[in-house]
Amino acid sequence: MEASAAARPTPGAGTMGRWWGAMGPTGGAVVALVAIVAANAIFTPNFATTGNFWNVLFQLSVTLLVAVGMTLVIATGGIDLSVGSVMAISAAVAAVTLDRGLAVAVPAALLAAMAVGLLNGAFVSYFKVQAIVVTLATLLAGRGLAQVINRDGALIAIDNPGFLALGRGHIGPVPVQVLVAALVVALAVFVLRATPFGRYVLAAGGNPAAARLAGVPVSRTVVSVYVISGMLAGLAGLVQAARLGASAAARIGQNVELDAIAAVVVGGTLLSGGRATLLGTVVGALIMQVIATSFNMLLVPYAWALAFKAFIILFAVYLQRPRRV
């Protein structure tokens, strides 16, 4: 379930011990998710319904797309605070180029998002600027750039049926954006666990100096994960714009970086790098979304949901603290 640059400790004895060892740090998140879902199924009216199941996945998909890219970045020991602004840039570029057709608008939007990721990665990898500083700068600059592209912050309505299907369409009972998020997660799990690039990502985050001596292209790997993060944030921006039916530079992607980081950390990926679990990220994102949905259904003020999420994040980080030997 987990990919790590270091050898995993020997699992405990017995079936539960082996399961717990195989789950690694994601085990606690899975237990927490099961407990939260069970409690809501009992105490929250209409929570355990098919409609609410699809609603949770529908609301989850944008955050999950961003969180997958964030997982790869954090696995290298970095962080990407610019993803929300990248979403806004992508949506704005798509909105102003859609009159030339989907074949132009979608690639142009994704290329713009990847360009921001390339800028982040280049500064982090080659100019040795701290990732939190670089991506904070691109967060601020990106939001401004998105408003400029978006015709000085105007709301640009989108009426292209093909584009809107990305955020509003269904294939059978499954929303298109849920399918897109599921495909991205599956592809990312395969890349992280079964390709040399996945091993490079973990090695670059675990011990960059040793990785270089072993022949791992650390700088190129770090740049690549920021480009991937930008691309997935750009895709999330397109999904959100399609869902809204408009590009709103001040609204799209707002605070998504916090939800994505929370999902990654709660899922068990180490903030210090070298260990990543994409399935844990999915579980972490589900925990955050189930909390938000249940608080909304119980008419509890959203501020309490934020406070509860913050408590969960702090607890997850506490569990990740270095142990004394």
Short mmCIF file of C-alpha atoms in Angstrom, two decimals, residues 25-317:
data_model
loop_
_atom_site.label_atom_id
_atom_site.label_comp_id
_atom_site.label_asym_id
_atom_site.label_seq_id
_atom_site.Cartn_x
_atom_site.Cartn_y
_atom_site.Cartn_z
CA PRO A 25 1.08 4.63 8.23
CA THR A 26 -2.11 4.46 6.16
CA GLY A 27 -3.59 1.95 8.62
CA GLY A 28 -4.48 4.63 11.18
CA ALA A 29 -6.13 6.76 8.47
CA VAL A 30 -8.20 3.79 7.26
CA VAL A 31 -9.37 3.07 10.82
CA ALA A 32 -10.26 6.75 11.29
CA LEU A 33 -12.20 6.81 7.99
CA VAL A 34 -14.17 3.68 8.89
CA ALA A 35 -15.00 5.14 12.33
CA ILE A 36 -16.13 8.48 10.88
CA VAL A 37 -18.28 6.83 8.19
CA ALA A 38 -19.83 4.41 10.71
CA ALA A 39 -20.62 7.22 13.15
CA ASN A 40 -22.24 9.29 10.40
CA ALA A 41 -24.22 6.30 9.10
CA ILE A 42 -25.74 5.99 12.58
CA PHE A 43 -26.16 9.60 13.66
CA THR A 44 -26.45 11.67 10.43
CA PRO A 45 -29.84 11.44 8.68
CA ASN A 46 -29.63 10.46 4.98
CA PHE A 47 -25.83 10.05 5.13
CA ALA A 48 -25.77 6.38 4.11
CA THR A 49 -27.49 6.86 0.75
CA THR A 50 -26.38 6.26 -2.82
CA GLY A 51 -26.92 9.91 -3.67
CA ASN A 52 -24.68 11.08 -0.85
CA PHE A 53 -22.04 8.51 -1.84
CA TRP A 54 -21.77 10.01 -5.31
CA ASN A 55 -21.92 13.53 -3.87
CA VAL A 56 -18.90 12.84 -1.64
CA LEU A 57 -16.91 11.46 -4.59
CA PHE A 58 -18.06 14.36 -6.79
CA GLN A 59 -16.91 16.97 -4.27
CA LEU A 60 -13.71 15.04 -3.61
CA SER A 61 -12.41 14.71 -7.16
CA VAL A 62 -10.89 18.19 -7.62
CA THR A 63 -9.00 18.04 -4.33
CA LEU A 64 -7.84 14.52 -5.15
CA LEU A 65 -6.39 15.54 -8.52
CA VAL A 66 -4.34 18.24 -6.78
CA ALA A 67 -3.41 15.93 -3.89
CA VAL A 68 -1.91 13.30 -6.23
CA GLY A 69 0.57 15.84 -7.58
CA MET A 70 1.18 17.16 -4.06
CA THR A 71 2.01 13.63 -2.88
CA LEU A 72 4.79 13.33 -5.45
CA VAL A 73 6.16 16.75 -4.55
CA ILE A 74 6.12 16.03 -0.81
CA ALA A 75 7.74 12.64 -1.46
CA THR A 76 10.79 14.55 -2.73
CA GLY A 77 10.84 16.65 0.45
CA GLY A 78 9.20 19.69 -1.19
CA ILE A 79 5.85 21.43 -1.07
CA ASP A 80 3.72 23.21 -3.67
CA LEU A 81 1.61 26.10 -2.38
CA SER A 82 0.92 27.44 -5.89
CA VAL A 83 -1.60 24.79 -6.97
CA GLY A 84 -4.69 26.92 -6.29
CA SER A 85 -3.36 29.77 -8.41
CA VAL A 86 -2.34 27.29 -11.13
CA MET A 87 -5.93 26.06 -11.20
CA ALA A 88 -7.11 29.64 -11.73
CA ILE A 89 -4.55 30.21 -14.51
CA SER A 90 -5.57 27.04 -16.29
CA ALA A 91 -9.27 27.91 -16.12
CA ALA A 92 -8.62 31.44 -17.35
CA VAL A 93 -6.49 30.29 -20.31
CA ALA A 94 -9.15 27.76 -21.29
CA ALA A 95 -11.94 30.34 -21.01
CA VAL A 96 -10.24 32.89 -23.28
CA THR A 97 -9.16 30.32 -25.91
CA LEU A 98 -12.30 28.18 -26.08
CA ASP A 99 -13.55 30.12 -29.10
CA ARG A 100 -10.74 28.38 -31.04
CA GLY A 101 -12.00 24.94 -30.04
CA LEU A 102 -11.31 22.35 -27.35
CA ALA A 103 -8.25 21.07 -29.22
CA VAL A 104 -6.60 24.44 -28.63
CA ALA A 105 -8.05 25.48 -25.27
CA VAL A 106 -7.34 22.34 -23.22
CA PRO A 107 -3.69 21.86 -24.31
CA ALA A 108 -3.02 25.59 -23.92
CA ALA A 109 -4.43 25.55 -20.38
CA LEU A 110 -2.42 22.48 -19.37
CA LEU A 111 0.77 23.87 -20.92
CA ALA A 112 0.33 27.12 -18.97
CA ALA A 113 -0.08 25.12 -15.76
CA MET A 114 2.96 22.99 -16.52
CA ALA A 115 5.00 26.14 -17.20
CA VAL A 116 4.33 27.33 -13.65
CA GLY A 117 5.34 23.89 -12.36
CA LEU A 118 8.53 24.04 -14.44
CA LEU A 119 9.34 27.45 -12.95
CA ASN A 120 8.80 26.12 -9.42
CA GLY A 121 10.92 23.04 -10.06
CA ALA A 122 13.77 24.97 -11.69
CA PHE A 123 14.07 27.40 -8.77
CA VAL A 124 13.89 24.60 -6.19
CA SER A 125 16.25 22.22 -7.95
CA TYR A 126 18.81 24.38 -9.73
CA PHE A 127 18.76 27.68 -7.78
CA LYS A 128 18.36 25.95 -4.39
CA VAL A 129 15.55 28.23 -3.21
CA GLN A 130 13.31 26.72 -0.53
CA ALA A 131 10.19 25.21 -2.05
CA ILE A 132 7.87 26.99 0.38
CA VAL A 133 9.33 30.37 -0.67
CA VAL A 134 9.24 29.68 -4.42
CA THR A 135 5.71 28.32 -4.46
CA LEU A 136 4.43 31.06 -2.12
CA ALA A 137 5.73 33.57 -4.66
CA THR A 138 4.07 31.77 -7.58
CA LEU A 139 0.89 31.46 -5.52
CA LEU A 140 0.70 35.26 -5.24
CA ALA A 141 1.90 36.01 -8.77
CA GLY A 142 -0.23 33.26 -10.28
CA ARG A 143 -3.46 34.55 -8.77
CA GLY A 144 -2.70 38.00 -10.18
CA LEU A 145 -1.78 36.57 -13.59
CA ALA A 146 -5.01 34.58 -13.66
CA GLN A 147 -7.03 37.75 -13.08
CA VAL A 148 -5.15 39.52 -15.88
CA ILE A 149 -5.80 36.63 -18.30
CA ASN A 150 -9.38 36.53 -17.08
CA ARG A 151 -9.92 40.02 -18.54
CA ASP A 152 -9.05 41.91 -15.35
CA GLY A 153 -10.94 39.57 -13.06
CA ALA A 154 -14.19 39.47 -14.99
CA LEU A 155 -16.39 36.40 -14.77
CA ILE A 156 -16.15 34.60 -18.13
CA ALA A 157 -19.10 32.33 -18.81
CA ILE A 158 -18.39 29.02 -20.57
CA ASP A 159 -21.06 27.42 -22.75
CA ASN A 160 -19.04 24.88 -24.74
CA PRO A 161 -20.93 21.55 -24.23
CA GLY A 162 -17.83 19.42 -24.70
CA PHE A 163 -15.92 21.38 -22.07
CA LEU A 164 -18.83 21.47 -19.62
CA ALA A 165 -19.11 17.66 -19.82
CA LEU A 166 -15.79 17.47 -17.98
CA GLY A 167 -17.43 18.82 -14.82
CA ARG A 168 -21.11 18.00 -15.34
CA GLY A 169 -21.20 14.89 -17.53
CA HIS A 170 -21.87 11.30 -16.46
CA ILE A 171 -20.93 7.92 -17.88
CA GLY A 172 -23.71 5.74 -16.56
CA PRO A 173 -24.16 6.71 -12.90
CA VAL A 174 -20.54 7.86 -12.54
CA PRO A 175 -19.66 11.57 -12.89
CA VAL A 176 -16.95 12.16 -15.52
CA GLN A 177 -14.73 14.04 -13.07
CA VAL A 178 -14.82 11.08 -10.66
CA LEU A 179 -13.67 8.80 -13.47
CA VAL A 180 -10.90 11.24 -14.38
CA ALA A 181 -9.70 11.38 -10.75
CA ALA A 182 -9.80 7.58 -10.46
CA LEU A 183 -7.75 7.15 -13.66
CA VAL A 184 -5.18 9.69 -12.46
CA VAL A 185 -4.84 7.91 -9.09
CA ALA A 186 -4.44 4.51 -10.76
CA LEU A 187 -1.81 5.83 -13.18
CA ALA A 188 0.08 7.59 -10.38
CA VAL A 189 0.08 4.43 -8.21
CA PHE A 190 1.51 2.45 -11.14
CA VAL A 191 4.19 5.06 -11.85
CA LEU A 192 5.22 5.37 -8.19
CA ARG A 193 5.36 1.63 -7.50
CA ALA A 194 6.39 0.03 -10.79
CA THR A 195 8.62 2.44 -12.71
CA PRO A 196 12.18 3.74 -12.27
CA PHE A 197 10.77 7.26 -12.04
CA GLY A 198 8.78 6.28 -8.95
CA ARG A 199 11.92 4.93 -7.31
CA TYR A 200 13.79 8.10 -8.25
CA VAL A 201 11.11 10.23 -6.55
CA LEU A 202 11.45 8.35 -3.27
CA ALA A 203 15.23 8.25 -3.47
CA ALA A 204 15.42 12.00 -4.15
CA GLY A 205 13.30 12.67 -1.06
CA GLY A 206 14.90 10.08 1.20
CA ASN A 207 18.57 10.97 0.79
CA PRO A 208 19.41 13.26 -2.17
CA ALA A 209 23.19 13.02 -1.70
CA ALA A 210 23.19 9.23 -1.65
CA ALA A 211 20.76 9.18 -4.57
CA ARG A 212 23.14 11.30 -6.68
CA LEU A 213 26.04 8.98 -5.86
CA ALA A 214 23.85 6.07 -6.96
CA GLY A 215 23.24 7.73 -10.33
CA VAL A 216 19.71 9.01 -9.70
CA PRO A 217 18.99 12.21 -11.71
CA VAL A 218 17.80 14.07 -8.60
CA SER A 219 17.50 17.56 -10.11
CA ARG A 220 15.59 16.33 -13.16
CA THR A 221 13.32 14.24 -10.95
CA VAL A 222 12.50 17.19 -8.68
CA VAL A 223 11.69 19.40 -11.67
CA SER A 224 9.50 16.64 -13.11
CA VAL A 225 7.35 16.27 -9.99
CA TYR A 226 6.67 20.01 -9.90
CA VAL A 227 5.69 19.91 -13.59
CA ILE A 228 3.37 16.97 -12.87
CA SER A 229 1.90 18.84 -9.90
CA GLY A 230 1.27 21.85 -12.13
CA MET A 231 -0.33 19.69 -14.83
CA LEU A 232 -2.69 17.98 -12.39
CA ALA A 233 -3.58 21.32 -10.78
CA GLY A 234 -4.30 22.62 -14.28
CA LEU A 235 -6.55 19.64 -14.95
CA ALA A 236 -8.33 20.28 -11.64
CA GLY A 237 -8.83 23.90 -12.70
CA LEU A 238 -10.48 22.77 -15.93
CA VAL A 239 -12.78 20.42 -14.01
CA GLN A 240 -13.79 23.15 -11.56
CA ALA A 241 -14.40 25.67 -14.35
CA ALA A 242 -16.53 23.12 -16.18
CA ARG A 243 -18.47 22.44 -12.98
CA LEU A 244 -19.08 26.17 -12.42
CA GLY A 245 -19.73 26.89 -16.10
CA ALA A 246 -17.41 29.87 -15.85
CA SER A 247 -13.88 31.01 -15.14
CA ALA A 248 -13.68 33.06 -11.94
CA ALA A 249 -10.03 33.86 -11.25
CA ALA A 250 -10.65 34.97 -7.67
CA ARG A 251 -12.61 31.85 -6.73
CA ILE A 252 -11.24 28.84 -8.58
CA GLY A 253 -8.71 26.87 -6.55
CA GLN A 254 -9.05 29.03 -3.45
CA ASN A 255 -7.42 27.25 -0.44
CA VAL A 256 -7.20 23.96 -2.36
CA GLU A 257 -3.51 23.73 -1.43
CA LEU A 258 -4.47 23.39 2.24
CA ASP A 259 -6.94 20.58 1.57
CA ALA A 260 -4.42 18.78 -0.66
CA ILE A 261 -1.60 19.01 1.88
CA ALA A 262 -3.98 17.86 4.62
CA ALA A 263 -5.03 14.82 2.57
CA VAL A 264 -1.40 13.89 1.88
CA VAL A 265 -0.26 14.26 5.50
CA VAL A 266 -3.27 12.51 7.03
CA GLY A 267 -2.80 9.67 4.53
CA GLY A 268 0.68 8.93 5.85
CA THR A 269 3.12 10.53 3.40
CA LEU A 270 6.09 11.94 5.29
CA LEU A 271 6.52 15.73 5.07
CA SER A 272 10.28 15.16 5.20
CA GLY A 273 10.17 13.09 1.99
CA GLY A 274 11.33 9.59 1.09
CA ARG A 275 7.99 7.89 1.74
CA ALA A 276 4.73 8.26 -0.17
CA THR A 277 1.40 6.49 -0.19
CA LEU A 278 -1.05 7.54 -2.87
CA LEU A 279 -3.76 5.24 -1.55
CA GLY A 280 -3.22 6.92 1.81
CA THR A 281 -3.75 10.25 0.09
CA VAL A 282 -7.09 8.97 -1.24
CA VAL A 283 -8.08 7.93 2.30
CA GLY A 284 -6.95 11.27 3.70
CA ALA A 285 -8.97 13.17 1.09
CA LEU A 286 -12.01 11.00 1.87
CA ILE A 287 -11.68 11.78 5.60
CA MET A 288 -11.61 15.52 4.93
CA GLN A 289 -14.57 15.36 2.53
CA VAL A 290 -16.69 13.12 4.77
CA ILE A 291 -16.13 15.54 7.67
CA ALA A 292 -17.12 18.54 5.52
CA THR A 293 -20.19 16.73 4.14
CA SER A 294 -21.41 15.46 7.50
CA PHE A 295 -21.00 18.84 9.21
CA ASN A 296 -22.94 20.41 6.34
CA MET A 297 -25.73 17.82 6.60
CA LEU A 298 -25.94 18.33 10.38
CA LEU A 299 -26.10 22.12 9.83
CA VAL A 300 -22.97 22.60 11.92
CA PRO A 301 -21.20 25.89 11.02
CA TYR A 302 -18.35 25.37 8.52
CA ALA A 303 -15.90 26.95 10.98
CA TRP A 304 -16.25 23.88 13.22
CA ALA A 305 -15.42 21.60 10.29
CA LEU A 306 -12.23 23.60 9.73
CA ALA A 307 -11.33 23.31 13.41
CA PHE A 308 -11.92 19.55 13.39
CA LYS A 309 -9.83 19.17 10.23
CA ALA A 310 -7.02 21.15 11.86
CA PHE A 311 -7.10 18.83 14.87
CA ILE A 312 -6.82 15.78 12.60
CA ILE A 313 -3.89 17.30 10.72
CA LEU A 314 -2.04 18.11 13.95
CA PHE A 315 -2.63 14.59 15.21
CA ALA A 316 -1.32 13.10 11.95
CA VAL A 317 1.80 15.26 12.10
#
